[in-house]
PDB file of C-alpha atoms in Angstrom:
ATOM      1  CA  MET A 301       0.030  -0.009  -0.023  1.00 86.00           C
ATOM      2  CA  PRO A 302       1.246   3.549  -0.711  1.00 91.00           C
ATOM      3  CA  ILE A 303       2.924   5.596   1.943  1.00 94.00           C
ATOM      4  CA  PRO A 304       2.267   9.418   1.721  1.00 92.00           C
ATOM      5  CA  GLU A 305       5.474  11.475   1.082  1.00 90.00           C
ATOM      6  CA  ASP A 306       5.171  13.231   4.348  1.00 92.00           C
ATOM      7  CA  VAL A 307       5.479  10.032   6.387  1.00 93.00           C
ATOM      8  CA  THR A 308       9.124   9.400   7.161  1.00 91.00           C
ATOM      9  CA  GLY A 309       8.811   6.841  10.074  1.00 90.00           C
ATOM     10  CA  ASP A 310      10.416   9.280  12.495  1.00 90.00           C
ATOM     11  CA  GLU A 311       6.960  10.125  13.936  1.00 91.00           C
ATOM     12  CA  ILE A 312       6.850   6.918  15.862  1.00 90.00           C
ATOM     13  CA  ASP A 313       7.303   6.811  19.628  1.00 90.00           C
ATOM     14  CA  LYS A 314      11.010   6.561  20.770  1.00 91.00           C
ATOM     15  CA  ASP A 315      10.298   3.234  22.622  1.00 92.00           C
ATOM     16  CA  VAL A 316       8.990   1.732  19.418  1.00 94.00           C
ATOM     17  CA  ARG A 317      11.962   3.110  17.539  1.00 92.00           C
ATOM     18  CA  GLN A 318      14.261   1.439  20.018  1.00 93.00           C
ATOM     19  CA  GLU A 319      12.551  -1.933  19.366  1.00 94.00           C
ATOM     20  CA  LEU A 320      13.100  -1.516  15.639  1.00 95.00           C
ATOM     21  CA  LEU A 321      16.762  -1.174  16.092  1.00 93.00           C
ATOM     22  CA  SER A 322      16.992  -5.073  16.037  1.00 91.00           C
ATOM     23  CA  LEU A 323      15.984  -4.874  12.278  1.00 94.00           C
ATOM     24  CA  PRO A 324      18.132  -3.940   9.235  1.00 95.00           C
ATOM     25  CA  LYS A 325      17.874  -0.227   8.731  1.00 94.00           C
ATOM     26  CA  THR A 326      15.842  -0.155   5.579  1.00 95.00           C
ATOM     27  CA  LEU A 327      13.482  -2.832   6.940  1.00 96.00           C
ATOM     28  CA  ALA A 328      13.175  -0.805  10.173  1.00 96.00           C
ATOM     29  CA  GLU A 329      12.249   2.345   8.155  1.00 95.00           C
ATOM     30  CA  ASP A 330       9.572   0.429   6.210  1.00 96.00           C
ATOM     31  CA  VAL A 331       8.039  -1.015   9.399  1.00 97.00           C
ATOM     32  CA  ALA A 332       8.046   2.355  11.057  1.00 96.00           C
ATOM     33  CA  LYS A 333       6.247   3.953   8.132  1.00 96.00           C
ATOM     34  CA  ASN A 334       3.518   1.351   8.178  1.00 97.00           C
ATOM     35  CA  LEU A 335       3.142   1.694  11.955  1.00 97.00           C
ATOM     36  CA  VAL A 336       2.797   5.483  11.490  1.00 97.00           C
ATOM     37  CA  MET A 337      -0.080   4.847   9.050  1.00 97.00           C
ATOM     38  CA  VAL A 338      -1.701   2.455  11.502  1.00 97.00           C
ATOM     39  CA  ALA A 339      -1.666   5.276  14.150  1.00 96.00           C
ATOM     40  CA  ARG A 340      -2.816   7.958  11.704  1.00 95.00           C
ATOM     41  CA  LEU A 341      -5.812   6.027  10.376  1.00 97.00           C
ATOM     42  CA  ILE A 342      -7.044   3.759  13.149  1.00 97.00           C
ATOM     43  CA  ASP A 343      -9.845   6.242  14.380  1.00 94.00           C
ATOM     44  CA  GLU A 344     -10.922   7.642  10.930  1.00 95.00           C
ATOM     45  CA  ASP A 345     -10.338   4.709   8.639  1.00 97.00           C
ATOM     46  CA  PRO A 346      -9.841   1.450  10.657  1.00 97.00           C
ATOM     47  CA  GLU A 347      -9.998  -0.770   7.708  1.00 98.00           C
ATOM     48  CA  ARG A 348      -7.039   0.917   5.947  1.00 97.00           C
ATOM     49  CA  ALA A 349      -5.202   0.919   9.347  1.00 98.00           C
ATOM     50  CA  TYR A 350      -5.683  -2.765   9.489  1.00 98.00           C
ATOM     51  CA  ALA A 351      -4.240  -3.226   6.037  1.00 98.00           C
ATOM     52  CA  TYR A 352      -1.154  -1.327   7.034  1.00 97.00           C
ATOM     53  CA  SER A 353      -0.789  -3.351  10.155  1.00 98.00           C
ATOM     54  CA  LYS A 354      -0.788  -6.556   8.214  1.00 98.00           C
ATOM     55  CA  ILE A 355       2.055  -5.241   6.091  1.00 97.00           C
ATOM     56  CA  ALA A 356       3.999  -4.422   9.291  1.00 97.00           C
ATOM     57  CA  LEU A 357       3.337  -7.879  10.768  1.00 97.00           C
ATOM     58  CA  ARG A 358       4.491  -9.507   7.581  1.00 97.00           C
ATOM     59  CA  LEU A 359       7.674  -7.567   7.725  1.00 97.00           C
ATOM     60  CA  ALA A 360       8.462  -7.845  11.470  1.00 96.00           C
ATOM     61  CA  SER A 361       6.134 -10.117  13.389  1.00 95.00           C
ATOM     62  CA  ARG A 362       8.811 -10.735  16.008  1.00 95.00           C
ATOM     63  CA  VAL A 363       8.660  -7.077  17.302  1.00 96.00           C
ATOM     64  CA  ALA A 364       6.371  -6.586  20.196  1.00 97.00           C
ATOM     65  CA  ALA A 365       5.289  -3.167  19.027  1.00 96.00           C
ATOM     66  CA  VAL A 366       4.268  -4.576  15.717  1.00 97.00           C
ATOM     67  CA  ARG A 367       2.143  -7.273  17.299  1.00 98.00           C
ATOM     68  CA  GLU A 368       0.531  -4.663  19.578  1.00 97.00           C
ATOM     69  CA  ALA A 369      -0.240  -2.331  16.605  1.00 97.00           C
ATOM     70  CA  GLY A 370      -1.717  -5.332  14.786  1.00 98.00           C
ATOM     71  CA  GLY A 371      -3.855  -6.077  17.829  1.00 98.00           C
ATOM     72  CA  PHE A 372      -5.261  -2.576  18.121  1.00 98.00           C
ATOM     73  CA  ALA A 373      -6.048  -2.492  14.326  1.00 98.00           C
ATOM     74  CA  ALA A 374      -7.778  -5.754  14.497  1.00 98.00           C
ATOM     75  CA  TYR A 375      -9.672  -4.604  17.653  1.00 98.00           C
ATOM     76  CA  ALA A 376     -10.816  -1.475  15.877  1.00 98.00           C
ATOM     77  CA  ASN A 377     -12.327  -3.599  13.195  1.00 98.00           C
ATOM     78  CA  GLN A 378     -14.047  -5.898  15.735  1.00 97.00           C
ATOM     79  CA  LYS A 379     -11.846  -8.896  14.851  1.00 98.00           C
ATOM     80  CA  TYR A 380     -11.599  -9.801  18.470  1.00 98.00           C
ATOM     81  CA  SER A 381     -10.102 -13.287  18.219  1.00 98.00           C
ATOM     82  CA  GLU A 382      -7.293 -11.949  15.963  1.00 98.00           C
ATOM     83  CA  ALA A 383      -6.712  -8.956  18.210  1.00 98.00           C
ATOM     84  CA  LEU A 384      -6.502 -11.224  21.283  1.00 98.00           C
ATOM     85  CA  ALA A 385      -3.976 -13.441  19.616  1.00 98.00           C
ATOM     86  CA  GLU A 386      -1.803 -10.298  18.751  1.00 98.00           C
ATOM     87  CA  PHE A 387      -2.091  -8.931  22.246  1.00 98.00           C
ATOM     88  CA  ARG A 388      -1.161 -12.177  23.881  1.00 98.00           C
ATOM     89  CA  ALA A 389       1.837 -12.424  21.581  1.00 97.00           C
ATOM     90  CA  ALA A 390       2.950  -8.954  22.538  1.00 97.00           C
ATOM     91  CA  ARG A 391       2.452  -9.627  26.089  1.00 97.00           C
ATOM     92  CA  ARG A 392       4.569 -12.857  25.971  1.00 96.00           C
ATOM     93  CA  MET A 393       7.376 -10.780  24.394  1.00 96.00           C
ATOM     94  CA  THR A 394       7.329  -7.892  26.835  1.00 94.00           C
ATOM     95  CA  GLY A 395       6.035  -9.558  30.071  1.00 94.00           C
ATOM     96  CA  SER A 396       3.918  -6.329  30.570  1.00 94.00           C
ATOM     97  CA  ALA A 397       0.428  -6.290  32.003  1.00 95.00           C
ATOM     98  CA  GLU A 398      -0.499  -3.108  30.117  1.00 96.00           C
ATOM     99  CA  LEU A 399      -2.600  -4.824  27.631  1.00 97.00           C
ATOM    100  CA  TRP A 400      -4.663  -6.766  30.212  1.00 98.00           C
ATOM    101  CA  PRO A 401      -7.775  -4.527  30.027  1.00 98.00           C
ATOM    102  CA  VAL A 402      -8.034  -4.556  26.268  1.00 98.00           C
ATOM    103  CA  MET A 403      -7.553  -8.368  26.279  1.00 98.00           C
ATOM    104  CA  ALA A 404     -10.343  -8.752  28.708  1.00 98.00           C
ATOM    105  CA  ASP A 405     -12.503  -6.489  26.506  1.00 98.00           C
ATOM    106  CA  CYS A 406     -11.760  -8.842  23.516  1.00 98.00           C
ATOM    107  CA  GLU A 407     -13.183 -11.634  25.583  1.00 98.00           C
ATOM    108  CA  ARG A 408     -16.367  -9.516  25.932  1.00 98.00           C
ATOM    109  CA  GLY A 409     -16.376  -8.983  22.248  1.00 98.00           C
ATOM    110  CA  LEU A 410     -16.172 -12.844  21.747  1.00 98.00           C
ATOM    111  CA  GLY A 411     -19.249 -13.256  23.913  1.00 97.00           C
ATOM    112  CA  ARG A 412     -17.308 -14.354  26.971  1.00 98.00           C
ATOM    113  CA  PRO A 413     -18.107 -11.777  29.679  1.00 98.00           C
ATOM    114  CA  GLU A 414     -17.419 -14.305  32.430  1.00 98.00           C
ATOM    115  CA  LYS A 415     -13.881 -14.606  31.231  1.00 98.00           C
ATOM    116  CA  ALA A 416     -13.519 -10.885  31.237  1.00 98.00           C
ATOM    117  CA  LEU A 417     -14.704 -10.702  34.832  1.00 97.00           C
ATOM    118  CA  ASP A 418     -12.172 -13.486  35.780  1.00 97.00           C
ATOM    119  CA  MET A 419      -9.427 -11.375  34.275  1.00 98.00           C
ATOM    120  CA  ALA A 420     -10.642  -8.317  36.275  1.00 97.00           C
ATOM    121  CA  GLY A 421      -9.951 -10.182  39.469  1.00 96.00           C
ATOM    122  CA  ALA A 422      -6.575 -11.603  38.412  1.00 97.00           C
ATOM    123  CA  PRO A 423      -3.219 -10.498  39.936  1.00 96.00           C
ATOM    124  CA  GLU A 424      -2.242  -8.737  36.742  1.00 95.00           C
ATOM    125  CA  VAL A 425      -4.628  -5.934  37.556  1.00 96.00           C
ATOM    126  CA  ASN A 426      -2.417  -4.969  40.510  1.00 95.00           C
ATOM    127  CA  LYS A 427       0.391  -4.326  38.071  1.00 96.00           C
ATOM    128  CA  LEU A 428      -1.402  -1.866  36.084  1.00 96.00           C
ATOM    129  CA  ASP A 429      -1.076   1.813  36.479  1.00 95.00           C
ATOM    130  CA  LYS A 430      -4.066   4.105  37.514  1.00 95.00           C
ATOM    131  CA  ALA A 431      -5.250   4.488  34.001  1.00 95.00           C
ATOM    132  CA  GLY A 432      -5.053   0.785  33.379  1.00 96.00           C
ATOM    133  CA  GLN A 433      -7.021   0.054  36.538  1.00 96.00           C
ATOM    134  CA  VAL A 434      -9.706   2.430  35.628  1.00 96.00           C
ATOM    135  CA  GLU A 435      -9.864   0.869  32.131  1.00 97.00           C
ATOM    136  CA  MET A 436     -10.253  -2.612  33.789  1.00 97.00           C
ATOM    137  CA  ARG A 437     -13.011  -1.267  35.870  1.00 97.00           C
ATOM    138  CA  LEU A 438     -14.812  -0.061  32.808  1.00 98.00           C
ATOM    139  CA  VAL A 439     -14.347  -3.433  31.076  1.00 98.00           C
ATOM    140  CA  ALA A 440     -15.653  -5.309  34.167  1.00 98.00           C
ATOM    141  CA  ALA A 441     -18.694  -3.057  34.386  1.00 98.00           C
ATOM    142  CA  GLY A 442     -19.406  -3.742  30.669  1.00 98.00           C
ATOM    143  CA  ALA A 443     -19.216  -7.419  31.353  1.00 98.00           C
ATOM    144  CA  ARG A 444     -21.665  -7.105  34.098  1.00 98.00           C
ATOM    145  CA  ARG A 445     -24.035  -5.320  31.796  1.00 97.00           C
ATOM    146  CA  ASP A 446     -23.462  -8.047  29.135  1.00 97.00           C
ATOM    147  CA  MET A 447     -24.745 -10.494  31.707  1.00 97.00           C
ATOM    148  CA  GLY A 448     -27.756  -8.417  32.623  1.00 96.00           C
ATOM    149  CA  GLN A 449     -26.392  -7.473  36.016  1.00 97.00           C
ATOM    150  CA  LEU A 450     -27.156  -3.658  35.934  1.00 97.00           C
ATOM    151  CA  ASP A 451     -26.918  -3.016  39.742  1.00 97.00           C
ATOM    152  CA  ALA A 452     -23.542  -4.856  39.803  1.00 97.00           C
ATOM    153  CA  ALA A 453     -22.332  -2.759  36.972  1.00 98.00           C
ATOM    154  CA  ILE A 454     -23.306   0.444  38.756  1.00 97.00           C
ATOM    155  CA  VAL A 455     -21.523  -0.809  41.975  1.00 97.00           C
ATOM    156  CA  THR A 456     -18.392  -1.709  39.958  1.00 97.00           C
ATOM    157  CA  LEU A 457     -18.099   1.783  38.668  1.00 97.00           C
ATOM    158  CA  GLN A 458     -18.446   3.414  42.068  1.00 96.00           C
ATOM    159  CA  SER A 459     -14.794   4.216  42.959  1.00 94.00           C
ATOM    160  CA  PRO A 460     -12.529   6.940  44.313  1.00 94.00           C
ATOM    161  CA  GLU A 461     -11.677   7.782  40.720  1.00 94.00           C
ATOM    162  CA  LEU A 462     -15.370   8.430  39.960  1.00 94.00           C
ATOM    163  CA  ALA A 463     -15.849  10.698  42.901  1.00 89.00           C
ATOM    164  CA  ALA A 464     -12.570  12.641  42.487  1.00 91.00           C
ATOM    165  CA  GLY A 465     -12.861  16.279  41.636  1.00 88.00           C
ATOM    166  CA  ALA A 466      -9.753  16.490  39.646  1.00 92.00           C
ATOM    167  CA  VAL A 467     -10.160  15.721  35.935  1.00 94.00           C
ATOM    168  CA  GLN A 468      -7.870  12.980  34.590  1.00 94.00           C
ATOM    169  CA  PRO A 469      -7.713  11.590  31.047  1.00 93.00           C
ATOM    170  CA  TRP A 470     -10.164   8.821  32.004  1.00 93.00           C
ATOM    171  CA  THR A 471     -12.626  10.944  33.997  1.00 95.00           C
ATOM    172  CA  ALA A 472     -15.081  11.675  31.246  1.00 95.00           C
ATOM    173  CA  ARG A 473     -15.388   8.069  30.075  1.00 96.00           C
ATOM    174  CA  LEU A 474     -15.790   6.797  33.677  1.00 97.00           C
ATOM    175  CA  ARG A 475     -18.560   9.307  34.454  1.00 97.00           C
ATOM    176  CA  TYR A 476     -20.201   8.650  31.096  1.00 97.00           C
ATOM    177  CA  ALA A 477     -20.207   4.840  31.743  1.00 97.00           C
ATOM    178  CA  TYR A 478     -21.699   5.342  35.178  1.00 97.00           C
ATOM    179  CA  ALA A 479     -24.409   7.783  33.817  1.00 97.00           C
ATOM    180  CA  ASP A 480     -25.312   5.304  31.077  1.00 97.00           C
ATOM    181  CA  ALA A 481     -25.587   2.409  33.565  1.00 97.00           C
ATOM    182  CA  LEU A 482     -27.781   4.432  35.760  1.00 97.00           C
ATOM    183  CA  LEU A 483     -30.022   5.401  32.867  1.00 96.00           C
ATOM    184  CA  ALA A 484     -30.270   1.685  31.845  1.00 96.00           C
ATOM    185  CA  ALA A 485     -31.343   0.934  35.402  1.00 96.00           C
ATOM    186  CA  GLY A 486     -34.122   3.450  35.168  1.00 95.00           C
ATOM    187  CA  ARG A 487     -32.426   6.019  37.477  1.00 96.00           C
ATOM    188  CA  GLU A 488     -32.968   8.950  35.185  1.00 96.00           C
ATOM    189  CA  GLY A 489     -32.443  11.829  37.646  1.00 95.00           C
ATOM    190  CA  GLU A 490     -29.038  10.436  38.741  1.00 96.00           C
ATOM    191  CA  ALA A 491     -28.077   9.666  35.183  1.00 96.00           C
ATOM    192  CA  ARG A 492     -28.753  13.242  34.127  1.00 96.00           C
ATOM    193  CA  GLU A 493     -26.477  14.478  37.029  1.00 96.00           C
ATOM    194  CA  TRP A 494     -23.638  12.252  35.850  1.00 96.00           C
ATOM    195  CA  PHE A 495     -23.949  13.034  32.199  1.00 96.00           C
ATOM    196  CA  ALA A 496     -23.646  16.716  33.111  1.00 95.00           C
ATOM    197  CA  LYS A 497     -20.486  15.787  35.052  1.00 96.00           C
ATOM    198  CA  ALA A 498     -19.155  13.812  32.161  1.00 96.00           C
ATOM    199  CA  VAL A 499     -19.734  16.879  29.957  1.00 95.00           C
ATOM    200  CA  GLU A 500     -17.708  19.006  32.345  1.00 94.00           C
ATOM    201  CA  ALA A 501     -14.828  16.618  32.162  1.00 94.00           C
ATOM    202  CA  ASP A 502     -14.997  15.910  28.441  1.00 93.00           C
ATOM    203  CA  ARG A 503     -12.544  18.581  27.127  1.00 89.00           C
ATOM    204  CA  ASP A 504     -11.679  16.738  23.938  1.00 88.00           C
ATOM    205  CA  GLY A 505     -15.085  15.481  22.981  1.00 88.00           C
ATOM    206  CA  SER A 506     -14.275  11.820  23.410  1.00 89.00           C
ATOM    207  CA  THR A 507     -17.890  10.976  24.419  1.00 93.00           C
ATOM    208  CA  ASP A 508     -21.390  12.052  23.218  1.00 93.00           C
ATOM    209  CA  ALA A 509     -22.285  13.105  26.780  1.00 92.00           C
ATOM    210  CA  SER A 510     -23.594  16.485  25.722  1.00 93.00           C
ATOM    211  CA  ASP A 511     -26.014  14.850  23.239  1.00 93.00           C
ATOM    212  CA  ARG A 512     -27.240  12.381  25.862  1.00 93.00           C
ATOM    213  CA  LEU A 513     -27.785  15.182  28.367  1.00 92.00           C
ATOM    214  CA  ALA A 514     -29.721  17.223  25.825  1.00 93.00           C
ATOM    215  CA  GLU A 515     -31.950  14.142  25.058  1.00 91.00           C
ATOM    216  CA  LEU A 516     -32.719  13.909  28.758  1.00 89.00           C
ATOM    217  CA  ASP A 517     -33.677  17.479  28.748  1.00 87.00           C
ATOM    218  CA  GLY A 518     -35.986  17.005  25.872  1.00 84.00           C
ATOM    219  CA  VAL A 519     -33.963  19.143  23.382  1.00 79.00           C
ATOM    220  CA  ASP A 520     -34.720  18.209  19.794  1.00 67.00           C
ATOM    221  CA  PHE A 521     -32.142  18.903  17.026  1.00 57.00           C
ATOM    222  CA  VAL A 522     -33.834  19.729  13.754  1.00 59.00           C
ATOM    223  CA  ASP A 523     -31.929  19.789  10.500  1.00 54.00           C
ATOM    224  CA  ALA A 524     -32.133  22.941   8.303  1.00 49.00           C
ATOM    225  CA  LEU A 525     -34.011  20.871   5.759  1.00 48.00           C
ATOM    226  CA  ASP A 526     -36.338  18.349   7.319  1.00 53.00           C
ATOM    227  CA  GLU A 527     -37.652  15.201   5.556  1.00 51.00           C
ATOM    228  CA  SER A 528     -40.594  17.147   3.957  1.00 50.00           C
ATOM    229  CA  GLY A 529     -38.307  19.956   2.816  1.00 49.00           C
ATOM    230  CA  SER A 530     -35.677  18.243   0.791  1.00 49.00           C
ATOM    231  CA  GLU A 531     -33.459  19.977  -1.750  1.00 49.00           C
ATOM    232  CA  ASP A 532     -35.584  18.728  -4.612  1.00 51.00           C
ATOM    233  CA  ASP A 533     -38.689  20.236  -2.991  1.00 50.00           C
ATOM    234  CA  THR A 534     -36.878  23.574  -2.529  1.00 47.00           C
ATOM    235  CA  ASP A 535     -35.817  23.540  -6.137  1.00 51.00           C
ATOM    236  CA  GLU A 536     -39.419  22.826  -7.255  1.00 51.00           C
ATOM    237  CA  GLY A 537     -40.586  25.762  -5.073  1.00 48.00           C
ATOM    238  CA  VAL A 538     -38.156  28.102  -6.708  1.00 44.00           C
ATOM    239  CA  ASP A 539     -39.156  26.914 -10.193  1.00 53.00           C
ATOM    240  CA  GLU A 540     -42.785  27.416  -9.392  1.00 52.00           C
ATOM    241  CA  ALA A 541     -42.214  30.867  -7.931  1.00 48.00           C
ATOM    242  CA  ALA A 542     -40.248  31.866 -11.092  1.00 48.00           C
ATOM    243  CA  GLY A 543     -43.083  30.582 -13.352  1.00 51.00           C
ATOM    244  CA  GLU A 544     -45.644  32.571 -11.410  1.00 51.00           C
ATOM    245  CA  ALA A 545     -43.456  35.682 -11.713  1.00 47.00           C
ATOM    246  CA  ASP A 546     -43.221  35.215 -15.498  1.00 52.00           C
ATOM    247  CA  ASP A 547     -47.026  34.732 -15.823  1.00 54.00           C
ATOM    248  CA  ALA A 548     -47.661  37.991 -13.764  1.00 50.00           C
ATOM    249  CA  ALA A 549     -45.189  39.874 -16.018  1.00 50.00           C
ATOM    250  CA  ALA A 550     -46.903  38.617 -19.113  1.00 52.00           C
ATOM    251  CA  GLU A 551     -50.389  39.594 -17.918  1.00 53.00           C
ATOM    252  CA  LYS A 552     -49.055  43.124 -17.122  1.00 49.00           C
ATOM    253  CA  ALA A 553     -47.656  43.477 -20.619  1.00 49.00           C
ATOM    254  CA  ASP A 554     -51.026  42.380 -22.149  1.00 52.00           C
ATOM    255  CA  ARG A 555     -52.917  45.010 -20.127  1.00 50.00           C
ATOM    256  CA  GLU A 556     -50.486  47.780 -21.228  1.00 49.00           C
ATOM    257  CA  ASN A 557     -50.812  46.667 -24.863  1.00 47.00           C
ATOM    258  CA  ASP A 558     -54.612  46.819 -24.519  1.00 49.00           C
ATOM    259  CA  ARG A 559     -54.376  50.460 -23.269  1.00 45.00           C
ATOM    260  CA  ASP A 560     -52.168  51.499 -26.098  1.00 47.00           C
ATOM    261  CA  ASP A 561     -54.618  50.014 -28.652  1.00 46.00           C
ATOM    262  CA  HIS A 562     -57.363  52.065 -27.207  1.00 43.00           C
TER     263      HIS A 562
END
């Protein structure tokens, strides 16, 4: 697949660049460029990101960062079995527990929420940093909801991180998940309160909390052209108005001619 001219491979994280030093220079550059494309496209065009990840995997499948990138690209395309295999491979290479939450979420994607809950209680969770532990809590709550355990999902999300006043990178998503669980349980008043708190923390628009809050407040968003006022209808209206104007002008001219004749 083509690589844009502005992509040099130097854009990758320095830790990933360090991993690629085990490869021949030209090969390392090719792998780096494909990894840059994965990172660039994974949100806006996950299918193309996946295609670039497959190229990187073909070139350097023994590099942990490549396996991890392949896992995230597969995950973004809901290829959960493939993603889980790549994450497991990366974890075997590094020994890190960093990927544990997303591995558990892959189990959810494969219809195995019980397995995700088992992973949420595993010793690996204690090795995660604060962001990873919050992510694991979100996955566990999602697994509870998968199993129809709404009250348990709500309790799972109740934590010091949820109640903290300081805004962290995970705050908006945590508050959003809590509000959504409350709403699913029929606790609309509390849900509205937490959607509002999610909006306050969502500085980069990572959730649709503002839309959910507006829905609860009964705000309707109407397009400039509704279903009955399509562009075609508008064009027809303009044509009709123009035709009426032409008719009126013709009638006026006829009257003036009649006066001249008399």
